[in-house]
mmCIF file of C-alpha atoms and ligand atoms in Angstrom:
data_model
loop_
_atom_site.group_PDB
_atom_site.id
_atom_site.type_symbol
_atom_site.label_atom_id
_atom_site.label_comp_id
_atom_site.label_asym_id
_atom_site.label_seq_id
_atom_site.Cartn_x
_atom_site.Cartn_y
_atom_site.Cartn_z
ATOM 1 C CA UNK A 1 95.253 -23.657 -14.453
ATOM 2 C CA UNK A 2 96.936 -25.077 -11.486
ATOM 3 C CA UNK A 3 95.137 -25.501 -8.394
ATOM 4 C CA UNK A 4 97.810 -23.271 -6.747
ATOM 5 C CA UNK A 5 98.018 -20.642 -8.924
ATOM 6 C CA UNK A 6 97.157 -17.580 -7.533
ATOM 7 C CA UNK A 7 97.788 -15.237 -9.892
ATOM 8 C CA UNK A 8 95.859 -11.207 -9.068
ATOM 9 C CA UNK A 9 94.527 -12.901 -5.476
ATOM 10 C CA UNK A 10 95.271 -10.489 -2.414
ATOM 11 C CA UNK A 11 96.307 -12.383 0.832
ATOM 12 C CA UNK A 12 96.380 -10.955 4.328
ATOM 13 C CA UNK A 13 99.398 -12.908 6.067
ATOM 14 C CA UNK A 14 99.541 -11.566 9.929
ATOM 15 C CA UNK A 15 102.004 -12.164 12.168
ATOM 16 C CA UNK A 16 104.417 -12.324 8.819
ATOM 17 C CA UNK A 17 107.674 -10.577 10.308
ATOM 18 C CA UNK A 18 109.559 -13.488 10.067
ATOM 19 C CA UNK A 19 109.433 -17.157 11.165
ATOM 20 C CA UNK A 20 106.291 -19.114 9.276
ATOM 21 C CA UNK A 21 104.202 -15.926 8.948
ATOM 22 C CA UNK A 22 107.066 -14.802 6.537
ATOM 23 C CA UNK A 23 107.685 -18.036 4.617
ATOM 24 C CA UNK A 24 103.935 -17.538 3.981
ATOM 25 C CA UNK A 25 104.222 -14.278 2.903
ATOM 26 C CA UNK A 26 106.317 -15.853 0.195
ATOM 27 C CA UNK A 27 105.104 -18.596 -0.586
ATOM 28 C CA UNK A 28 101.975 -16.924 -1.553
ATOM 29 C CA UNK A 29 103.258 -14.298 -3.661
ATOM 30 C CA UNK A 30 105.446 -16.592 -5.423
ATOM 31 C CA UNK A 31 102.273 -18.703 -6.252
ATOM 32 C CA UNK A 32 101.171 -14.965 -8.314
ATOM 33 C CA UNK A 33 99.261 -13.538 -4.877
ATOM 34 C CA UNK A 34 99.565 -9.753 -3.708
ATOM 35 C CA UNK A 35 100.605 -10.069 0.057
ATOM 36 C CA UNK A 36 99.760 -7.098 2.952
ATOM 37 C CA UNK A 37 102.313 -8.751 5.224
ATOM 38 C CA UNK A 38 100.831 -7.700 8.863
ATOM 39 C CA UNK A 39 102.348 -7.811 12.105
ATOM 40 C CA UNK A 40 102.895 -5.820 15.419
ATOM 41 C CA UNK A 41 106.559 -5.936 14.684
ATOM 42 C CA UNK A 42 107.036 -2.649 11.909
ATOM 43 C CA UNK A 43 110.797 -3.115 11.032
ATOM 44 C CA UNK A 44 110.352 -7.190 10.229
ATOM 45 C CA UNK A 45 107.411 -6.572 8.529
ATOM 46 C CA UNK A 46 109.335 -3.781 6.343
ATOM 47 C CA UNK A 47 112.045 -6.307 6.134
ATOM 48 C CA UNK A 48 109.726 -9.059 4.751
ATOM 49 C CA UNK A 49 108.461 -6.882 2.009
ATOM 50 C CA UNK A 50 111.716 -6.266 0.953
ATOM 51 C CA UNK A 51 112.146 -9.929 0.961
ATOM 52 C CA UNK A 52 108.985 -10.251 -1.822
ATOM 53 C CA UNK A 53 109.722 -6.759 -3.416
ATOM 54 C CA UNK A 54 113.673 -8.503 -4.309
ATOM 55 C CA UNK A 55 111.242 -11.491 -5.755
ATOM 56 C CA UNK A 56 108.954 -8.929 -7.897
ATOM 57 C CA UNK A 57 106.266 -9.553 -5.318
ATOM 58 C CA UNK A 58 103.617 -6.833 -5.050
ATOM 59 C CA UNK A 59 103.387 -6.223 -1.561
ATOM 60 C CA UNK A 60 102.724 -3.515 1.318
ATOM 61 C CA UNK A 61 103.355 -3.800 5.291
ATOM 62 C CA UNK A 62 100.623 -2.702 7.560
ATOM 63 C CA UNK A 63 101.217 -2.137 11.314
ATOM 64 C CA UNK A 64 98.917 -4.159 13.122
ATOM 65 C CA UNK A 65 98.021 -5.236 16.726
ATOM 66 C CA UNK A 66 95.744 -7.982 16.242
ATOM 67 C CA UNK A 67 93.545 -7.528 19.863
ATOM 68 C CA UNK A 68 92.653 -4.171 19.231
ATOM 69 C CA UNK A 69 89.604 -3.717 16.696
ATOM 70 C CA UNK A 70 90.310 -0.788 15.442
ATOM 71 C CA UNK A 71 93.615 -1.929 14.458
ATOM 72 C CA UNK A 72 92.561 -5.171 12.749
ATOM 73 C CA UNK A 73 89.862 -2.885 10.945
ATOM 74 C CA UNK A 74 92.546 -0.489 9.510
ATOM 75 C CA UNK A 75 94.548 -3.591 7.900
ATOM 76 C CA UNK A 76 91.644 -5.122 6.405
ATOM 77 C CA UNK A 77 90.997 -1.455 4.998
ATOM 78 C CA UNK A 78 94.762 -1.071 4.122
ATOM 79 C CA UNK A 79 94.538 -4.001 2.045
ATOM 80 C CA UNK A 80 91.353 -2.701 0.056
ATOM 81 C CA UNK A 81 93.247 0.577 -0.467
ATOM 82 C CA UNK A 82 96.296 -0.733 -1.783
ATOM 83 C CA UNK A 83 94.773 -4.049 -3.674
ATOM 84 C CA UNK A 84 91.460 -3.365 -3.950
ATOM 85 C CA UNK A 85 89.696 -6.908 -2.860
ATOM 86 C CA UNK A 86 90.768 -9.780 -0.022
ATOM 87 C CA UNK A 87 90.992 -13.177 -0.782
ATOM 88 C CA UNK A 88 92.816 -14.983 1.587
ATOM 89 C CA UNK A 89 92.857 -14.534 5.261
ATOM 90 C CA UNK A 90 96.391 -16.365 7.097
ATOM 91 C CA UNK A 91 95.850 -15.718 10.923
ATOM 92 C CA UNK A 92 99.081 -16.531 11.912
ATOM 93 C CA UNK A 93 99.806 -14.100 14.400
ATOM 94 C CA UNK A 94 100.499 -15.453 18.366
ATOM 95 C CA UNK A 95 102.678 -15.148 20.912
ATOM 96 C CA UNK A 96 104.579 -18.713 20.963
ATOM 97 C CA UNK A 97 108.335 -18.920 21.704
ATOM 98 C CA UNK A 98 108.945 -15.942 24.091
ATOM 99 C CA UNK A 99 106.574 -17.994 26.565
ATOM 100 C CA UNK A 100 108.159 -20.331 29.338
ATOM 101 C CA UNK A 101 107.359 -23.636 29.699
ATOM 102 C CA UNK A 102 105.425 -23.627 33.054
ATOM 103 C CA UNK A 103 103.703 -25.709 35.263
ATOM 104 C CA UNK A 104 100.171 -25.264 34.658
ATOM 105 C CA UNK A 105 100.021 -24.043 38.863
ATOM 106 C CA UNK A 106 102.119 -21.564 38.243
ATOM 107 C CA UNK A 107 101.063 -19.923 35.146
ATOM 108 C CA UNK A 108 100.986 -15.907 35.372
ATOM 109 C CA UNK A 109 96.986 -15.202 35.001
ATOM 110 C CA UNK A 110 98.299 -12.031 33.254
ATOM 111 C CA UNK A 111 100.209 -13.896 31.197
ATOM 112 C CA UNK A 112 97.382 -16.040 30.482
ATOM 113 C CA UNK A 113 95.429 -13.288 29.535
ATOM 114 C CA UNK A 114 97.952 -11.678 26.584
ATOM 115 C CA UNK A 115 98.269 -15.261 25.014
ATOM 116 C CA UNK A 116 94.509 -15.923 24.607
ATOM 117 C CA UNK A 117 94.410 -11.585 23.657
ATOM 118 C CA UNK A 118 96.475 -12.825 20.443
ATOM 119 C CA UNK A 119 96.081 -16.231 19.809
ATOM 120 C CA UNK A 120 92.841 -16.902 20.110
ATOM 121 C CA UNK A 121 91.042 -12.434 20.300
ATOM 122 C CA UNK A 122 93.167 -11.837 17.883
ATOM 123 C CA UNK A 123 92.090 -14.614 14.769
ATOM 124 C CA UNK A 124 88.743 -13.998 15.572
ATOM 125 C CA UNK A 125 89.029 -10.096 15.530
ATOM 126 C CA UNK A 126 90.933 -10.132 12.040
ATOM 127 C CA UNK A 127 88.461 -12.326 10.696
ATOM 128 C CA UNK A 128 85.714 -9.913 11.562
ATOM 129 C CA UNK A 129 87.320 -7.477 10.721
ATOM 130 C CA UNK A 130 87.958 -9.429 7.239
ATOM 131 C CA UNK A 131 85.087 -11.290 6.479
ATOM 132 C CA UNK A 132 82.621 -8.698 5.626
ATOM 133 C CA UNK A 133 84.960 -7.310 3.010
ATOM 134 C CA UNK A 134 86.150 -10.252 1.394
ATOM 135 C CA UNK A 135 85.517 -11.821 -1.999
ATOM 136 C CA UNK A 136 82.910 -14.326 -2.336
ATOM 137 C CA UNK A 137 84.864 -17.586 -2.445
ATOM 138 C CA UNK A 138 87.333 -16.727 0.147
ATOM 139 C CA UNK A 139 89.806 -18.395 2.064
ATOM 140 C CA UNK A 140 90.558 -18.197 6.168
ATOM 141 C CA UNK A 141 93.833 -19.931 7.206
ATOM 142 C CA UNK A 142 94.316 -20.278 11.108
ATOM 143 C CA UNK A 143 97.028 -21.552 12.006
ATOM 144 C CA UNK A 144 96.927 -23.886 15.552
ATOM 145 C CA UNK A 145 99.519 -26.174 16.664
ATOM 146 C CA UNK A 146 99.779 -29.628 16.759
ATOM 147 C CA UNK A 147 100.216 -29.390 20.589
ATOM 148 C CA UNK A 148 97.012 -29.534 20.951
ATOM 149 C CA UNK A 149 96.337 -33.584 19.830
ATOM 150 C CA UNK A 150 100.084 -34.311 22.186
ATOM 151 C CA UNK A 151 98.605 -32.137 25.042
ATOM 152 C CA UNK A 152 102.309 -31.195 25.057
ATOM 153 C CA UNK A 153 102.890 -30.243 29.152
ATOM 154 C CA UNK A 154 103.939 -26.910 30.992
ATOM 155 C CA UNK A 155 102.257 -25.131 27.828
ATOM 156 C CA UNK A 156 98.632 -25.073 28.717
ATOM 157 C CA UNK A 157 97.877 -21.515 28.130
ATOM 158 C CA UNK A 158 99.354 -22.169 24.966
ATOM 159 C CA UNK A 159 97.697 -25.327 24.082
ATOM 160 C CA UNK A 160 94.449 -24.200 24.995
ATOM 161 C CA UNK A 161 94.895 -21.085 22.941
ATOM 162 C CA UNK A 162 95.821 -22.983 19.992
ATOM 163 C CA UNK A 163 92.676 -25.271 20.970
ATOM 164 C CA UNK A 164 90.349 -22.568 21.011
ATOM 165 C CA UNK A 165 90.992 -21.632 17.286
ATOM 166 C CA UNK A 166 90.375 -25.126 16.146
ATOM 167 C CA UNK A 167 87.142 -24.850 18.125
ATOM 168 C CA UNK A 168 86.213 -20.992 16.399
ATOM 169 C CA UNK A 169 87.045 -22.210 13.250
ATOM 170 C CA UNK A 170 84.440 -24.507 13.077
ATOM 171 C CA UNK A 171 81.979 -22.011 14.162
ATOM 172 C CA UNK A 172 83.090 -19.181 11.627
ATOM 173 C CA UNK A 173 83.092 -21.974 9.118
ATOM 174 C CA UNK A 174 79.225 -22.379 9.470
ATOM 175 C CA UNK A 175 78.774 -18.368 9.173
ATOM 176 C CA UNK A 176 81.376 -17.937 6.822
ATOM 177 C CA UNK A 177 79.801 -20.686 4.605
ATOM 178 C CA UNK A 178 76.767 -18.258 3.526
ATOM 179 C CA UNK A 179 79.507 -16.054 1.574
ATOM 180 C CA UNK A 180 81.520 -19.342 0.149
ATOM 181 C CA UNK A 181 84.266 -18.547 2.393
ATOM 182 C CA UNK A 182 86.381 -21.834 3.587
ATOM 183 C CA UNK A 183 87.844 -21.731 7.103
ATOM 184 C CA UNK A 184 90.315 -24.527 7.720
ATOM 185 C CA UNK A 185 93.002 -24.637 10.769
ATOM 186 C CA UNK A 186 96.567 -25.844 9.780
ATOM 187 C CA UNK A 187 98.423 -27.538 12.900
ATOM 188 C CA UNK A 188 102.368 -27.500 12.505
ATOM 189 C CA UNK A 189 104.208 -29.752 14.841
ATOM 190 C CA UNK A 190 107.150 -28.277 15.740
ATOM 191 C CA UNK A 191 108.950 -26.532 12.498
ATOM 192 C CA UNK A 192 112.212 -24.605 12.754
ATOM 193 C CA UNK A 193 111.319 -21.002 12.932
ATOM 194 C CA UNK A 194 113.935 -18.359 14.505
ATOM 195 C CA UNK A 195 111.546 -18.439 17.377
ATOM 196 C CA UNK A 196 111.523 -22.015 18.076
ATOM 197 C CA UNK A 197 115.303 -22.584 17.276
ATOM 198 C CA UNK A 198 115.776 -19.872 20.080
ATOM 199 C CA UNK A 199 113.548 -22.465 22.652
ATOM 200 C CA UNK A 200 116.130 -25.280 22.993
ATOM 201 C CA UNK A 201 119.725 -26.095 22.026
ATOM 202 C CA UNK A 202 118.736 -29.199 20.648
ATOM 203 C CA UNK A 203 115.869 -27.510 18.560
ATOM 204 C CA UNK A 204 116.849 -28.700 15.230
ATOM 205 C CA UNK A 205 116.861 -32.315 15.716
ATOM 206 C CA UNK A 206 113.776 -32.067 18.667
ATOM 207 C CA UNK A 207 111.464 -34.737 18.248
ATOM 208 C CA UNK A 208 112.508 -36.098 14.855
ATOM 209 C CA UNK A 209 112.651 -39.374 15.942
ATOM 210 C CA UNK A 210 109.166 -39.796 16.756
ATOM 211 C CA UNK A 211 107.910 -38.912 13.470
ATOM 212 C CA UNK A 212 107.381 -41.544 10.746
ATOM 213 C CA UNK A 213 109.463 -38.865 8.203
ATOM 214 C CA UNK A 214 113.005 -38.799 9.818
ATOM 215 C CA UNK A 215 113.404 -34.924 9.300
ATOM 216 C CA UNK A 216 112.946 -31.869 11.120
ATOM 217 C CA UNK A 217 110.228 -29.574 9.870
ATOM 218 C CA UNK A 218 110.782 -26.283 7.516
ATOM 219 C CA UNK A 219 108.710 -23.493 7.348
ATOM 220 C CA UNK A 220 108.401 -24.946 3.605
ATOM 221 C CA UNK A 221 106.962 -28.164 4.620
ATOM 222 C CA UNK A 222 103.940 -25.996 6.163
ATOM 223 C CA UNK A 223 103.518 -23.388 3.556
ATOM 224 C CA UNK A 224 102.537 -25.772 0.755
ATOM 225 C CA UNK A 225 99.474 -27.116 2.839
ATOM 226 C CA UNK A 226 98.572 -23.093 3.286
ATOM 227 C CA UNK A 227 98.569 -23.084 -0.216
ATOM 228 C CA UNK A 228 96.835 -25.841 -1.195
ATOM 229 C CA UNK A 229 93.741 -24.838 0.839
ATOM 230 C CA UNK A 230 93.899 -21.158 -0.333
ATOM 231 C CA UNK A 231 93.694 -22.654 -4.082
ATOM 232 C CA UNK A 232 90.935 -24.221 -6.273
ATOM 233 C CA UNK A 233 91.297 -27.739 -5.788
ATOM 234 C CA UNK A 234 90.290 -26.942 -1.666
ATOM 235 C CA UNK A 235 87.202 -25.259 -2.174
ATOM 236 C CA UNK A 236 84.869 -28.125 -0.560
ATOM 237 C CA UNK A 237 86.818 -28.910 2.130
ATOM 238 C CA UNK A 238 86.088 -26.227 5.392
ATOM 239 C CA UNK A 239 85.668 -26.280 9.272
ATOM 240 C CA UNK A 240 88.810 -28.596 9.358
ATOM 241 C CA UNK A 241 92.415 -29.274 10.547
ATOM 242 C CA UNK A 242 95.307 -30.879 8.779
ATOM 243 C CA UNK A 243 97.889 -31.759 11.383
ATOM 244 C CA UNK A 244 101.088 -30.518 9.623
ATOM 245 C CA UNK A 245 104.152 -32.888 11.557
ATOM 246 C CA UNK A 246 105.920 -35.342 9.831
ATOM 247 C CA UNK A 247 103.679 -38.214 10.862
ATOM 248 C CA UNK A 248 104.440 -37.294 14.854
ATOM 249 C CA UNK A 249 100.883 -38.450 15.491
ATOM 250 C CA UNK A 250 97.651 -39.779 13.991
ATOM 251 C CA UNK A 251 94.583 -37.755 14.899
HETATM 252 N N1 NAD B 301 107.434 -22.782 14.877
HETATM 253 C C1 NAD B 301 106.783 -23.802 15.414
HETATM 254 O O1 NAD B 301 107.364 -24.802 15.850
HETATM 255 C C2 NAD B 301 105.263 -23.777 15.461
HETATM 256 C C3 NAD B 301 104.580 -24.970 15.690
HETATM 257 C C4 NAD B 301 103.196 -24.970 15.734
HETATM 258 C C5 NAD B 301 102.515 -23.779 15.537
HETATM 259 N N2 NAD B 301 103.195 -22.632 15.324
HETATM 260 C C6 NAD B 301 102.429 -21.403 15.117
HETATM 261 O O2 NAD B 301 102.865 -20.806 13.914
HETATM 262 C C7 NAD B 301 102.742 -19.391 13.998
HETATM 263 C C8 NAD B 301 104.070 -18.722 13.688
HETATM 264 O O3 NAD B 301 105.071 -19.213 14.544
HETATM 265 P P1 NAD B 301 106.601 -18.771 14.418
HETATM 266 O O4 NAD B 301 107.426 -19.910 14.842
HETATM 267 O O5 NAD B 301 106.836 -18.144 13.095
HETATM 268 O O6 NAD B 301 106.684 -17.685 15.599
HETATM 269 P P2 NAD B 301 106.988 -16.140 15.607
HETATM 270 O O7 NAD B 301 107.035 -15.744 17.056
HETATM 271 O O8 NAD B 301 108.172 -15.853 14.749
HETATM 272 O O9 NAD B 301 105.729 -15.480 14.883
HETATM 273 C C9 NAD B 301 104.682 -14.848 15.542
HETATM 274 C C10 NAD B 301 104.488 -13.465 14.958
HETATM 275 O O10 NAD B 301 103.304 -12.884 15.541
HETATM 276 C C11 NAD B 301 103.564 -11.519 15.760
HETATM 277 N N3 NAD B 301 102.672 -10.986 16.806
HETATM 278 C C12 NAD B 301 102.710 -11.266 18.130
HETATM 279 N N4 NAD B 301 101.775 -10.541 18.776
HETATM 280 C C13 NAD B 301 101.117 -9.812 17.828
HETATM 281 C C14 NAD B 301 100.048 -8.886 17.880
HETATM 282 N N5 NAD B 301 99.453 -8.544 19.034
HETATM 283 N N6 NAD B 301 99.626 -8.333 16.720
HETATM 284 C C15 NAD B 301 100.223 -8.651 15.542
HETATM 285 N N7 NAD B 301 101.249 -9.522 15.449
HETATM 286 C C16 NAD B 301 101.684 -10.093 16.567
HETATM 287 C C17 NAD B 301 105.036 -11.462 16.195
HETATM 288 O O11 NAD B 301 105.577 -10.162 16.045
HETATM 289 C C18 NAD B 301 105.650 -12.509 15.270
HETATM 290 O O12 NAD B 301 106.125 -11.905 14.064
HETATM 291 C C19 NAD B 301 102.188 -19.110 15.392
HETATM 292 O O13 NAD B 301 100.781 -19.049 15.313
HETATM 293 C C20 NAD B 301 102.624 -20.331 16.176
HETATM 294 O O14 NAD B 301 101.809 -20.536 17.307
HETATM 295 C C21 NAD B 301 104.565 -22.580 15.281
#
């Protein structure tokens, strides 16, 4: 069997209306996976299981605001109703794009507030909400960013955000460890999403020279590393993060 195969697994993808949470949603259910594709958005998440249902995927959308518990509760129980088991966890879900690059003076302390509510609230809640229920052997995939080894500027709410879930991961890989669960953290550099084509007009060619690959990033290039630590040749590995960016930097 192939170490990606992942033939009559279930996988929770959140934040999978589009951009990388989709290509994940994909990716996964073209490696054999049943995907509850998750995400605060209703109509993209409709519109991404279309998407899999044209590709024969099994797959339902659930409705989900990731920093309210109840809500990240009724997913993890959608997905037992529909599939009956959980295997793989993606915590994908943030808010990314639609924030301004600001000066870390003048960052909005509300704003502040909703970014670490979903990027950092949110992972943990879904994995709580999760954990419990999922098969022995499991897989948690959070997704960080790779800002947080370039300390990229006037994005520290951001950063830190996307710092705090390399920091929780560790953690929940200790406790998740008792159950055979793995918890790793995937950091993308910058990869061409709608979102992030929408930040900058020269988005697709942004920062390909520093990499040692001359390319801009795909969604693709990131959902094969999902992949390979959600199948059988990853199960040792936990509590760690693969920086996902063409060689930008060296961690
Ligand atoms: N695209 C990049 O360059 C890049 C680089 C590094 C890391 N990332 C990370 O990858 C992930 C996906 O990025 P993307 O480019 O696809 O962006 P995106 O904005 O398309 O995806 C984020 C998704 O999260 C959903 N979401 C936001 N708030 C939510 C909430 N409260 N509850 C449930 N869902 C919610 C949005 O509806 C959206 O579908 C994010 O975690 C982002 O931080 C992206």
């Amino acid at each position: 069997m192939s170490p990606n195969t992942l033939d009559d697994k279930v996988v929770i993808v959140t934040g999978a209306a589009g951009g990388l949470g989709r290509a994940f949603a994909l990716g996964f259910g073209q490696a054999g996976a049943k995907v509850v594709v998750a995400d605060i958005d209703s109509v993209g998440a409709q519109e991404t299981v279309a998407i899999l249902t044209n590709h024969d995927i099994p797959a339902i959308a659930v409705t989900v605001n990731v920093t309210d518990p109840t809500s990240t509760q009724a997913m993890a129980n959608a997905a037992l109703v529909e599939f009956g088991r959980i295997d793989v966890l993606v915590n994908n879900a943030a808010i990314y794009a639609t924030l301004k690059r600001t000066a870390f003076t003048e960052i909005d302390p509300n704003e502040w507030d909703r970014v670490m509510a979903v990027n950092v609230k949110g992972a943990w809640l879904c994995s709580a909400a999760v954990y419990p229920k999922m098969t022995e052997g499991g897989r948690v995939i959070n997704i960080a960013s790779a800002t947080v080894f370039s300390g990229s500027p006037l994005w520290m709410h951001y950063v830190a955000s996307k710092g705090a879930v390399i920091a929780m991961t560790r953690v929940m890989a200790r406790e998740m460890g008792a159950k055979n669960v793995t918890v790793n953290v995937i950091a993308p550099g910058f990869t061409l999403t709608e979102a992030s084509l929408a930040l900058m007009d020269d988005a697709a060619s942004y920062g390909v020279d520093r990499g040692a690959l001359k390319r801009a990033s795909q969604p693709e290039d990131i959902v094969g590393t999902a992949l390979f630590l959600a199948g059988d040749g990853a199960g040792y590995m936990t509590g760690q993060t693969l920086v996902v960016d063409g060689g930008k930097q060296f961690i």
